[in-house]
Each structure stands twice: as structure tokens, then as C-alpha cells.
C-alpha atoms as a printed R data frame, in Angstrom:
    type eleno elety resid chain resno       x       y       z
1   ATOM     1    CA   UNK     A     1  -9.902   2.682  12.652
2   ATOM     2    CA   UNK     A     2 -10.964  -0.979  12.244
3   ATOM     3    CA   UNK     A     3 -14.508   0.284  10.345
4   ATOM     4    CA   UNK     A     4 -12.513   3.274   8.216
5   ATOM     5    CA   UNK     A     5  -9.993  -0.122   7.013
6   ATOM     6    CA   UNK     A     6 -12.537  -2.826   6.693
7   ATOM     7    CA   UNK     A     7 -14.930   0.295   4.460
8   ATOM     8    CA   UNK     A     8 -11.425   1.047   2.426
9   ATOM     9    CA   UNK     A     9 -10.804  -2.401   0.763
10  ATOM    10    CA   UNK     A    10 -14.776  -3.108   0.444
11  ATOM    11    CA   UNK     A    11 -13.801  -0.175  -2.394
12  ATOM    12    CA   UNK     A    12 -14.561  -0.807  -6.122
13  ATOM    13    CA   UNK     A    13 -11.174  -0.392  -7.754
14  ATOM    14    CA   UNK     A    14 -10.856   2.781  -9.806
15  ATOM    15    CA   UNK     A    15  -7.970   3.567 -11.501
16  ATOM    16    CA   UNK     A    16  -8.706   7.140 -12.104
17  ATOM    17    CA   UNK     A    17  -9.377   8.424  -8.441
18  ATOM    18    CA   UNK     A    18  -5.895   8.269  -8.221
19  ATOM    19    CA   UNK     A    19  -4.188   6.436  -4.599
20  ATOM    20    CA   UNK     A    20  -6.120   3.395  -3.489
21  ATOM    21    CA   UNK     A    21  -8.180   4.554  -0.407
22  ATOM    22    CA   UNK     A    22  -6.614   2.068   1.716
23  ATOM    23    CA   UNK     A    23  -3.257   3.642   1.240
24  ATOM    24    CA   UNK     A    24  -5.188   6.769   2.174
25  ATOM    25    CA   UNK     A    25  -6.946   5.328   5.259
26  ATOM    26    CA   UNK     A    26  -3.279   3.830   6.767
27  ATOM    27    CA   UNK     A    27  -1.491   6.932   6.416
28  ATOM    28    CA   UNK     A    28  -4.171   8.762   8.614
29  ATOM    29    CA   UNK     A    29  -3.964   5.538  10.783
30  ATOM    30    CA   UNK     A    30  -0.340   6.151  11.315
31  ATOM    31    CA   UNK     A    31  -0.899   9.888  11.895
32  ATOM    32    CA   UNK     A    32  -2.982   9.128  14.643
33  ATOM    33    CA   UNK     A    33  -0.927   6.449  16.359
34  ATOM    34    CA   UNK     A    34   1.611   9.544  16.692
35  ATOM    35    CA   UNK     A    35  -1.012  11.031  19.480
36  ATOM    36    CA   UNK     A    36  -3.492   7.805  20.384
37  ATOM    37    CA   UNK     A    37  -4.517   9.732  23.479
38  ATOM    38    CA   UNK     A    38  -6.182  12.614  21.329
39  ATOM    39    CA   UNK     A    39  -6.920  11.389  18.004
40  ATOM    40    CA   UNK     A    40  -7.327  13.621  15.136
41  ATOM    41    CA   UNK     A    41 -11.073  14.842  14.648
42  ATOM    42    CA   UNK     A    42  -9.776  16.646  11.793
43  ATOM    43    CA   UNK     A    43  -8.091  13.752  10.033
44  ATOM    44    CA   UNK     A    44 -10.644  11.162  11.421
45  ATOM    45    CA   UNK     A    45 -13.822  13.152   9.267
46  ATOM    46    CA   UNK     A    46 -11.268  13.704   6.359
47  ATOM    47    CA   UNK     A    47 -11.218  10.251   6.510
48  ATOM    48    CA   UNK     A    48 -15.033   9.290   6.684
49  ATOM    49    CA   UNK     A    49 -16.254  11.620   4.064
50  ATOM    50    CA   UNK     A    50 -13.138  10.498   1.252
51  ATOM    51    CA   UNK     A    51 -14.407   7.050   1.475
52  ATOM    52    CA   UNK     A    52 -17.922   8.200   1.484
53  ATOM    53    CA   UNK     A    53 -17.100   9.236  -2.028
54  ATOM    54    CA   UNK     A    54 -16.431   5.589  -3.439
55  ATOM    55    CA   UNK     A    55 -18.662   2.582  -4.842
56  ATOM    56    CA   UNK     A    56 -18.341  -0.731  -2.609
57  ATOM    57    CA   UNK     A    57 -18.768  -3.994  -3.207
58  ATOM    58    CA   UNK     A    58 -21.458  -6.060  -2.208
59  ATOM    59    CA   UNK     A    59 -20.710  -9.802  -3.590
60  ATOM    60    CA   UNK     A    60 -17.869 -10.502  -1.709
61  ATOM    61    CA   UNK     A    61 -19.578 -12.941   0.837
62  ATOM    62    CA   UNK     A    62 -21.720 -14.523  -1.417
63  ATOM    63    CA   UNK     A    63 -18.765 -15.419  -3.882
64  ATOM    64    CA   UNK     A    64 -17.774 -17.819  -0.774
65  ATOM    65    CA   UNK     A    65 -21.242 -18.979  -0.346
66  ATOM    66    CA   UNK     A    66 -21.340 -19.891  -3.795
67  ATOM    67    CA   UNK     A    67 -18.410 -21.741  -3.545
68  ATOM    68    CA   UNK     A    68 -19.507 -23.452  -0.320
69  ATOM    69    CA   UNK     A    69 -22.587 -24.731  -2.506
70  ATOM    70    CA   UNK     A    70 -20.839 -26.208  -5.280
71  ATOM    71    CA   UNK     A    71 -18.684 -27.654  -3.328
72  ATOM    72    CA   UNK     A    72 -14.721 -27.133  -2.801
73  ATOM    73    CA   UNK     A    73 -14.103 -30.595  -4.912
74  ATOM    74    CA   UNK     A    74 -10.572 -31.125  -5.826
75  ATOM    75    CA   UNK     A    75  -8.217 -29.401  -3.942
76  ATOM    76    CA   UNK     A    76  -7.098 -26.190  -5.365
77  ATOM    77    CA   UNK     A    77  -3.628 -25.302  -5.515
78  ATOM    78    CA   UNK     A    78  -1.956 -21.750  -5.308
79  ATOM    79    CA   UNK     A    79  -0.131 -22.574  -8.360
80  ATOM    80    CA   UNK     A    80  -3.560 -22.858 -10.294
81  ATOM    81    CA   UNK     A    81  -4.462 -19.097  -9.167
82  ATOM    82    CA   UNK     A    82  -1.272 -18.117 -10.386
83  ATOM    83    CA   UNK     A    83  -1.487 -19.498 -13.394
84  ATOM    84    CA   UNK     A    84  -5.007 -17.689 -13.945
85  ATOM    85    CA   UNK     A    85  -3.626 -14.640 -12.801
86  ATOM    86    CA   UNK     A    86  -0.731 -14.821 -15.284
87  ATOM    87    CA   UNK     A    87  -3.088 -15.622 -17.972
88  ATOM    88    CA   UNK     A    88  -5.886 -12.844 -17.395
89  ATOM    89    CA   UNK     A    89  -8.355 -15.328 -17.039
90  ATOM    90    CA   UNK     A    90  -9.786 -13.255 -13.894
91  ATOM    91    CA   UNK     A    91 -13.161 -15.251 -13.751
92  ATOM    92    CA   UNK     A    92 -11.245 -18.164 -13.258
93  ATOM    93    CA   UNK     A    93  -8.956 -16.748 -10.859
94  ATOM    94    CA   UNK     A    94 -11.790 -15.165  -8.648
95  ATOM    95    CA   UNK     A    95 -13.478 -18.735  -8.089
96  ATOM    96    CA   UNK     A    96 -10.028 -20.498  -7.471
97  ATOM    97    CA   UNK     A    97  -8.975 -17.677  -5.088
98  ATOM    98    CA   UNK     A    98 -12.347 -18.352  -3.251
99  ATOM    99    CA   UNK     A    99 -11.407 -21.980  -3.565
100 ATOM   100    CA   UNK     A   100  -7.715 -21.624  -2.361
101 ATOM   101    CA   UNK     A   101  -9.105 -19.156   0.276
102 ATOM   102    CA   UNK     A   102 -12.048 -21.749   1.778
103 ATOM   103    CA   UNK     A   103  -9.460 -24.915   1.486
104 ATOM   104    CA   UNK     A   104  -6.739 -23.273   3.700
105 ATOM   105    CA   UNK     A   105  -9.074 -22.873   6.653
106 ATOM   106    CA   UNK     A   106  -9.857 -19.379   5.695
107 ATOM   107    CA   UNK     A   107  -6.408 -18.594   6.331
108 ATOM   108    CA   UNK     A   108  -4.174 -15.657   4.256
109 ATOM   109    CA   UNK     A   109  -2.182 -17.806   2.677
110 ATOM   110    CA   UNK     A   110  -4.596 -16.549  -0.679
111 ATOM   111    CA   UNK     A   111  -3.727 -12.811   0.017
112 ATOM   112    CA   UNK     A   112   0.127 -13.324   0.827
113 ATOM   113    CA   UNK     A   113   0.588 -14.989  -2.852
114 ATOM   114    CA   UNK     A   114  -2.098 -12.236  -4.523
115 ATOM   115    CA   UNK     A   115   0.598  -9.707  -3.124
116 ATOM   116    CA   UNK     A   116   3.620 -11.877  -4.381
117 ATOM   117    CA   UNK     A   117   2.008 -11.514  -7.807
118 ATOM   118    CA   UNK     A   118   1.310  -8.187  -7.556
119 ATOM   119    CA   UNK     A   119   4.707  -7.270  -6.580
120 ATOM   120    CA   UNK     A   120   5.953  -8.189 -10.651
121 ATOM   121    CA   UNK     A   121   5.020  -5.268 -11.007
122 ATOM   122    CA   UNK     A   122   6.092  -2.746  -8.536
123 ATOM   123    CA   UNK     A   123   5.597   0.636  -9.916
124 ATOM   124    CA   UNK     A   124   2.160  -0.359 -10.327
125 ATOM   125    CA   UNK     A   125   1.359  -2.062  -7.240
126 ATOM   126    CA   UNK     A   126   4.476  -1.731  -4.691
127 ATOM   127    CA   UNK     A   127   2.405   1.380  -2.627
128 ATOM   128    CA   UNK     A   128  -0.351  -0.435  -2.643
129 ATOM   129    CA   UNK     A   129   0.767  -3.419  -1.627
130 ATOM   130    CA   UNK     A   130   2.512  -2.412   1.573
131 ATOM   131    CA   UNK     A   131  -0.240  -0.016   2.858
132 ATOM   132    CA   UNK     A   132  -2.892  -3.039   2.472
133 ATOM   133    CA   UNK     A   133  -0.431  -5.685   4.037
134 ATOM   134    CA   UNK     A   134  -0.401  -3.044   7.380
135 ATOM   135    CA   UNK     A   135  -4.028  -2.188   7.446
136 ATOM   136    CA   UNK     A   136  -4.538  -6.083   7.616
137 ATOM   137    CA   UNK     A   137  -2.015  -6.479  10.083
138 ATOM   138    CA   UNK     A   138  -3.258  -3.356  12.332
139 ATOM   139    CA   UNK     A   139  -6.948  -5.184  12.343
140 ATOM   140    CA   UNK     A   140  -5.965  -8.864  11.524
141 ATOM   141    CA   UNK     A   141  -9.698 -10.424  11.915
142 ATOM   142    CA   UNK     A   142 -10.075 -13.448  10.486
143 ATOM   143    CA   UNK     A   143 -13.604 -13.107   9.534
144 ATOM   144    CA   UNK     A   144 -12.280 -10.017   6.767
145 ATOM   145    CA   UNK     A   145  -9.622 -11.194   5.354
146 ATOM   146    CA   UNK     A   146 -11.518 -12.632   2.228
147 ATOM   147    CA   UNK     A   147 -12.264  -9.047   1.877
148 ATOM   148    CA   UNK     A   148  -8.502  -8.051   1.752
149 ATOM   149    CA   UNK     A   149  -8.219 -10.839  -0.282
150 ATOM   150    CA   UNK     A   150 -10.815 -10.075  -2.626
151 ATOM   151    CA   UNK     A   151  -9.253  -6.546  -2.669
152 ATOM   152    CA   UNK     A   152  -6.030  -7.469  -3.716
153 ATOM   153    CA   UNK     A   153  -7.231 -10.102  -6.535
154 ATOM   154    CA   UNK     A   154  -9.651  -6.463  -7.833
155 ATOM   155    CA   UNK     A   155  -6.268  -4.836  -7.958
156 ATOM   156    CA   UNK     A   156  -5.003  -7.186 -10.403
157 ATOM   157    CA   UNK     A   157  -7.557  -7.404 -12.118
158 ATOM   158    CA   UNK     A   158  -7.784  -6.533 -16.143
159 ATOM   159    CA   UNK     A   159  -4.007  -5.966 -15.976
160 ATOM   160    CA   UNK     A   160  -1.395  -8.082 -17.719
161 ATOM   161    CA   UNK     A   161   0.855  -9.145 -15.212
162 ATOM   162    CA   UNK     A   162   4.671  -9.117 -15.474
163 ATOM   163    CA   UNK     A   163   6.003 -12.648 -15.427
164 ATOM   164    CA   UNK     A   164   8.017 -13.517 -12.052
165 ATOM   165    CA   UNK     A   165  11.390 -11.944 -12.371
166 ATOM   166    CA   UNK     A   166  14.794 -13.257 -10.940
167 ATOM   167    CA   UNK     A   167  16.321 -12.226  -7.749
168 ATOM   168    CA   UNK     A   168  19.433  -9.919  -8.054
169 ATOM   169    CA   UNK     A   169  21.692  -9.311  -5.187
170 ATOM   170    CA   UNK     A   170  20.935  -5.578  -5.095
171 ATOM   171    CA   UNK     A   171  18.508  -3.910  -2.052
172 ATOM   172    CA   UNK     A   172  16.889  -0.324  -1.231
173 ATOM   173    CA   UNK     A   173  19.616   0.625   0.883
174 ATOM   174    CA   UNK     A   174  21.729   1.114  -2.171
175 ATOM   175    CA   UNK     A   175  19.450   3.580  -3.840
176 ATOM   176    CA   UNK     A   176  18.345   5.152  -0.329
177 ATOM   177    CA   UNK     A   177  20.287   8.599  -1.053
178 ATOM   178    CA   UNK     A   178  19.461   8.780  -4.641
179 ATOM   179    CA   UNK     A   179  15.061   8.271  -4.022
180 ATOM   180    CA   UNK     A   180  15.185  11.019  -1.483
181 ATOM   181    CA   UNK     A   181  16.638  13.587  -3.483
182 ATOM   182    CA   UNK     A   182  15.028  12.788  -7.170
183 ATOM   183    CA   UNK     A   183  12.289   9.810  -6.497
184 ATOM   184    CA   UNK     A   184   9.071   8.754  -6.302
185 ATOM   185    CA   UNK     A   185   9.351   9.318  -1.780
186 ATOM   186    CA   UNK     A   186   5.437   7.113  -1.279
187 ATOM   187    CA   UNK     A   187   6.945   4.491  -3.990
188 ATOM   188    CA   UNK     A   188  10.187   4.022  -2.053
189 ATOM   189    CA   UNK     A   189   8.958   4.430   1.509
190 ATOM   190    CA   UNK     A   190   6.469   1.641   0.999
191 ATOM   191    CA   UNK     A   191   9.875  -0.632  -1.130
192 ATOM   192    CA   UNK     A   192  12.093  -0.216   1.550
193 ATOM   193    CA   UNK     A   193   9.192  -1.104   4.446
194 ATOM   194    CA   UNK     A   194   8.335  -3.553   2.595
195 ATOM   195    CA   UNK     A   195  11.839  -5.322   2.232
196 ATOM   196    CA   UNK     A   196  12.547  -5.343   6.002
197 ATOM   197    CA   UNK     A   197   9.039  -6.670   7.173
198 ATOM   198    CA   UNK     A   198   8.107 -10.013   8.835
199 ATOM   199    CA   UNK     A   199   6.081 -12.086   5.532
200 ATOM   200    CA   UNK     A   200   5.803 -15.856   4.996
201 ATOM   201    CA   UNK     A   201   6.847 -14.851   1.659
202 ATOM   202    CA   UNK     A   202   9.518 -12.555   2.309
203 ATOM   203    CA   UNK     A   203  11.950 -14.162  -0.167
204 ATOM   204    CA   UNK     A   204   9.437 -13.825  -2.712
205 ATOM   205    CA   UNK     A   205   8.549  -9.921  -1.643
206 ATOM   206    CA   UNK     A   206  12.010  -9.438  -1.729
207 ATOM   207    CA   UNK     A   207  13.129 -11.515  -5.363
208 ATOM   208    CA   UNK     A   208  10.380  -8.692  -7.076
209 ATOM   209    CA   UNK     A   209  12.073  -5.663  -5.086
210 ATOM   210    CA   UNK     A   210  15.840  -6.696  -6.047
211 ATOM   211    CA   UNK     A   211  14.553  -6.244  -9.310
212 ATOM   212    CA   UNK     A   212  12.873  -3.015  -9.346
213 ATOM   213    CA   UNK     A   213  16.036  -1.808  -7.614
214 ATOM   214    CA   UNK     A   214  18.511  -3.009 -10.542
215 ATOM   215    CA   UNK     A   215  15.539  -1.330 -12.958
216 ATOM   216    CA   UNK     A   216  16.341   1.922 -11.330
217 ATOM   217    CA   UNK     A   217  17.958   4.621 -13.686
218 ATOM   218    CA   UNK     A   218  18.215   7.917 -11.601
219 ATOM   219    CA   UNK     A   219  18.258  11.036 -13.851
220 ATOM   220    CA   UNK     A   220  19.752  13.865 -11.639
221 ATOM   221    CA   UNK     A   221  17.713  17.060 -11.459
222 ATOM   222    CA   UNK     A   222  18.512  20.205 -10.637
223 ATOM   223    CA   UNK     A   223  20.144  20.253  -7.131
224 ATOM   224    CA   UNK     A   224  18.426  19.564  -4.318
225 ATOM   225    CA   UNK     A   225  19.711  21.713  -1.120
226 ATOM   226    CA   UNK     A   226  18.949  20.542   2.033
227 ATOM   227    CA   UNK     A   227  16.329  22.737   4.411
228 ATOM   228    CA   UNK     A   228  18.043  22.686   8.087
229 ATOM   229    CA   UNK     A   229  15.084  24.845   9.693
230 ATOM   230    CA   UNK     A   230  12.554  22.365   8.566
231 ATOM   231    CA   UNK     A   231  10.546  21.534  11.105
232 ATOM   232    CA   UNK     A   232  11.088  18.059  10.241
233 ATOM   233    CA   UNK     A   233  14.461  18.540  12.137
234 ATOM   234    CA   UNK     A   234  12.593  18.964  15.490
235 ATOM   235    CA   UNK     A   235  11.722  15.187  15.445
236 ATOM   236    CA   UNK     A   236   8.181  16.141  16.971
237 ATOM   237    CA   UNK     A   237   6.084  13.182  15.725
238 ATOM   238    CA   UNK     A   238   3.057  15.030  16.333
239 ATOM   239    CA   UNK     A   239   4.160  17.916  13.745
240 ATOM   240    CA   UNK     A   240   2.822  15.484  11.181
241 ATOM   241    CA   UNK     A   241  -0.817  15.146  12.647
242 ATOM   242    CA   UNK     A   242  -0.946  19.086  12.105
243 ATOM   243    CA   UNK     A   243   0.719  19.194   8.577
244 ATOM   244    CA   UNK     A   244  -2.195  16.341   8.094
245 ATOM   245    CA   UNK     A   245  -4.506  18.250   9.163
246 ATOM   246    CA   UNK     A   246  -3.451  21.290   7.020
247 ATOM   247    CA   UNK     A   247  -3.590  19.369   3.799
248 ATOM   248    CA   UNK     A   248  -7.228  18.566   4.083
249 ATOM   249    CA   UNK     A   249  -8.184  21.957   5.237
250 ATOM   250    CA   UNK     A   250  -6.445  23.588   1.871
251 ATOM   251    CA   UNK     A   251  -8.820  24.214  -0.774
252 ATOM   252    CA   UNK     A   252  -7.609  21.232  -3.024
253 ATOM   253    CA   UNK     A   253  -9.472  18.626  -4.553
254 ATOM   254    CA   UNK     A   254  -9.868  15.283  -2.221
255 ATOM   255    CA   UNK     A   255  -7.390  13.400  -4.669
256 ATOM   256    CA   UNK     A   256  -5.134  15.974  -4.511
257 ATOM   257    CA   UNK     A   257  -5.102  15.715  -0.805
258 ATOM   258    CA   UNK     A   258  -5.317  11.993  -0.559
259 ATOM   259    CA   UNK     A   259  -1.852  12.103  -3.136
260 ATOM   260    CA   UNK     A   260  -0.459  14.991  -0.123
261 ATOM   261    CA   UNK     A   261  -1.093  12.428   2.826
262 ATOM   262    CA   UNK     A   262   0.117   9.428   1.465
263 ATOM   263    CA   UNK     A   263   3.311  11.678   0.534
264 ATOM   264    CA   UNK     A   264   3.978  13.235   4.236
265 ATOM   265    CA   UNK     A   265   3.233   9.635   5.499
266 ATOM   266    CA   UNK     A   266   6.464   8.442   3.186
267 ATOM   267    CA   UNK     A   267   8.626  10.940   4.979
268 ATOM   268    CA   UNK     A   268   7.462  10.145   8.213
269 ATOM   269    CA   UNK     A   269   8.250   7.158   7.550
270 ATOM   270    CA   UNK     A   270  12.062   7.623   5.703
271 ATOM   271    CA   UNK     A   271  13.026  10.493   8.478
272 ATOM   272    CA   UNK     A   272  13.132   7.672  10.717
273 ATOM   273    CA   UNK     A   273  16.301   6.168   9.441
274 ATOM   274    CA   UNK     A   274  17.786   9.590   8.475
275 ATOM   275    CA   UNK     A   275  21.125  11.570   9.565
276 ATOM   276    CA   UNK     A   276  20.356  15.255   9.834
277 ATOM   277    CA   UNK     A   277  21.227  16.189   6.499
278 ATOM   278    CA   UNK     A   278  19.063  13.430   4.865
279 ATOM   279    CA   UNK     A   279  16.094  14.802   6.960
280 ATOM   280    CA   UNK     A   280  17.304  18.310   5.726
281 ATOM   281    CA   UNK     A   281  16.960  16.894   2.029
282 ATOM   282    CA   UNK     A   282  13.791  15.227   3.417
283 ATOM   283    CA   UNK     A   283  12.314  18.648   4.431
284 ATOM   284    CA   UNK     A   284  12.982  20.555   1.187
285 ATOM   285    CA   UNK     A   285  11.427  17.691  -1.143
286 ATOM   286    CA   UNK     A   286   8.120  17.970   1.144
287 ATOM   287    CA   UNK     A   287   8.153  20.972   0.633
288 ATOM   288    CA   UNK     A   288   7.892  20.916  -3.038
289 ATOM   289    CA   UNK     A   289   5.617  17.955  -3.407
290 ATOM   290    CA   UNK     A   290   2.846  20.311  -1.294
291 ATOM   291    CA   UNK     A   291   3.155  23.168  -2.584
């Protein structure tokens, strides 16, 4: 799994396949944690041939090499990547990322305030976010995390960022019933993950995800009636490897199945913390978002 992660953020970003491939590649990494013993062939070639279908970069070392050449100089500050960032002078913010990166010991301190940024604007980047933050976790080599880092700064890239918005004392949990029934389930999975994990920057994670919760404006749709022969009900973790594994068998197109996996890996995820009726609500949403 360490290749099929380090492969998925050596990507070239592009907006129109659809899901980042590293949100792709973590979902079938959580799939297969369900059954270590017996990993999923299935999901594992799925896996190989999606990325297979991307452009990769190729400059990422030599941006450091470059910098190592010229010399750090002055120290570079955070703050002056930021500001970069915040401008859409992306040039800019590429060197002083690679500055900021070689300055701090190579450490991730670079990536961790690429992903605060990011985070401004959560409907764009909130999936994204979380699924790269645990692929880097799950491999955590230091001699790759430029690449994350790289990654993330590519996923800004040529966007205008949201300025940094202020906290407000609202959380997921609040809007927990409400996303299962009518939202965006891979959105909120990856919100509400990311608000209870372990970051240096947690407070700053969590000051961008208060406000995407107060943005919230749920429009009710028609009823949604809760499926209590679902097999999500039988609390079989390995049920999920094989509803995988039927989503990249179906005759869809590859994004269409990328968008299906990422999706069961949100309810895998959510059914965790659910009472039997939520995972009943669960159920019947899955089964409209693959059909």
C-alpha cells in the first residue's frame, strides 16, 4: 500500500477526473485493513490500473535541489507562504514552500499549514484533505513527505483561496442527523474525522470546520426511510471489501467507480458511531448513491 500512496500524490492534479486518486487509493487502503490477512486482489488491481491512468510528476526532487543550490538564505517563514498562497502568486509559493520545507529539517510542518489553508475552503478541499492527511500518516516516511507536500501546494494551486474565517462555537455533531439523511456522506465523513483527529494544528483544522458547519443550510428532501435488512446492520466489516469489490466489477466508467468507493468508505466510516436506526438511514442512502 506504501507504493499505490506514494504513486497517488506523485499525480498531476486534474480537476476533471473527478476524486483525487489519493482519496481513491485510502479508501481501498481502509477496505483492506478490514481483512489484512487476505487482502483484496480484486481491489488491490482496481487500484494499480486507476492510477495507471494518470500523468505524474517528475520535478518534485529537483525543485529541492534547486533550492539547495541557491541557497536557503534568509529564513523563510510560514507566514510568507501564506501570504503567497492568499495572493495566487503560486511560483512564489512553490519556492518558499521548498524553502519552508528544507529550513524545518524536512519536517511537515510545510504540509500541516498547506492543509490549514486549504481547509478555507472546505467544500472544495475538506475530502481531500483528510484522505491525504491518513495516507501520510499510514506510510509517514520522511524521505516523501515533500511529495505530500508538493501535492497539497498542486491542490491549491490556480484557485483563489477563501481568506481565513473565524471560529464559531458550532461542531459536526450538531448536523450529524441532518448529513446522513440529505448530505454530501464522503464530504461529511471526512469533516467529522477530521475534527476529532490528533493535528499540531487542530485549532486551526477545527476554526475552518466551525465555519462550514454554521454555512450549512439543509433543504429537506423527500423522506428518507430507514432500510433495517441492510446488510449494513450485520456489522460484518468485511461486507464492505465485497461491496468494493462489486463496484469495480460493474460496467461503469473508472470515475464513476472511484466516486462509488470513496462513497461506501464514508459510511464505513459514519456506521461506526451509529444507533441502529441511523445505520438503517445509512443503508438506504447507499443504496441510492450506487445505484
Amino acid at each position: 500500500m506504501n507504493d499505490l500512496i506514494f504513486v497517488s500524490v506523485s499525480t498531476i492534479k486534474n480537476r476533471a477526473a473527478g476524486i483525487h486518486p489519493v482519496c481513491i487509493i485510502n479508501s481501498i487502503k481502509n477496505f483492506i485493513g478490514d481483512n489484512r490477512n487476505h487482502p483484496s486482489k480484486v481491489l488491490l488491481e482496481f487500484a494499480v490500473d486507476y492510477l495507471f491512468e494518470c500523468d505524474f510528476r517528475e520535478n518534485d526532487q529537483s525543485i529541492l535541489d534547486e533550492t539547495v543550490k541557491d541557497g536557503i538564505g534568509q529564513t523563510a517563514f510560514l507566514g510568507d507562504l501564506e501570504d503567497a498562497c492568499q495572493s495566487g502568486t503560486w511560483n512564489e509559493a512553490e519556492s518558499l514552500a521548498a524553502k519552508t520545507f528544507m529550513a524545518s529539517d524536512q519536517s511537515r510542518g510545510t504540509m500541516d499549514a498547506l492543509a490549514e489553508l486549504a481547509l478555507q475552503d472546505v467544500n472544495r478541499n475538506g475530502l481531500f484533505v483528510f484522505h491525504i492527511l491518513r495516507a501520510y500518516h499510514f506510510q509517514e516516511l520522511k524521505k516523501d513527505t515533500w511529495v505530500f507536500t508538493k501535492c497539497l501546494l498542486d491542490q491549491l494551486a490556480g484557485d483563489e483561496l477563501q481568506d481565513a474565517h473565524d471560529p464559531e462555537d458550532q461542531n459536526p455533531e450538531e448536523i450529524w442527523e441532518a448529513m446522513i439523511k440529505w448530505g454530501d456522506l464522503p464530504l461529511f465523513a471526512a469533516i467529522e474525522r477530521l475534527w476529532k483527529g490528533d493535528y499540531v494544528r487542530i485549532r486551526g483544522y477545527q476554526r475552518e470546520l466551525s465555519y462550514w458547519v454554521s454555512q450549512v443550510t439543509m433543504v429537506e428532501k423527500k423522506k428518507i426511510r430507514p432500510n433495517p435488512n441492510h446488510w449494513l446492520t450485520d456489522h460484518d466489516s468485511k461486507k464492505f471489501i465485497s461491496c468494493a469489490e462489486r463496484i469495480v466489477m460493474n460496467e461503469k466508467t473508472q470515475k464513476e467507480k472511484a466516486t462509488e468507493l470513496v462513497t461506501l468508505e464514508a459510511v464505513r466510516s459514519l456506521s461506526k458511531n451509529a444507533n441502529e436506526q441511523q445505520i438503517g438511514i445509512l443503508g438506504s442512502r447507499l443504496n441510492q448513491l450506487l445505484s
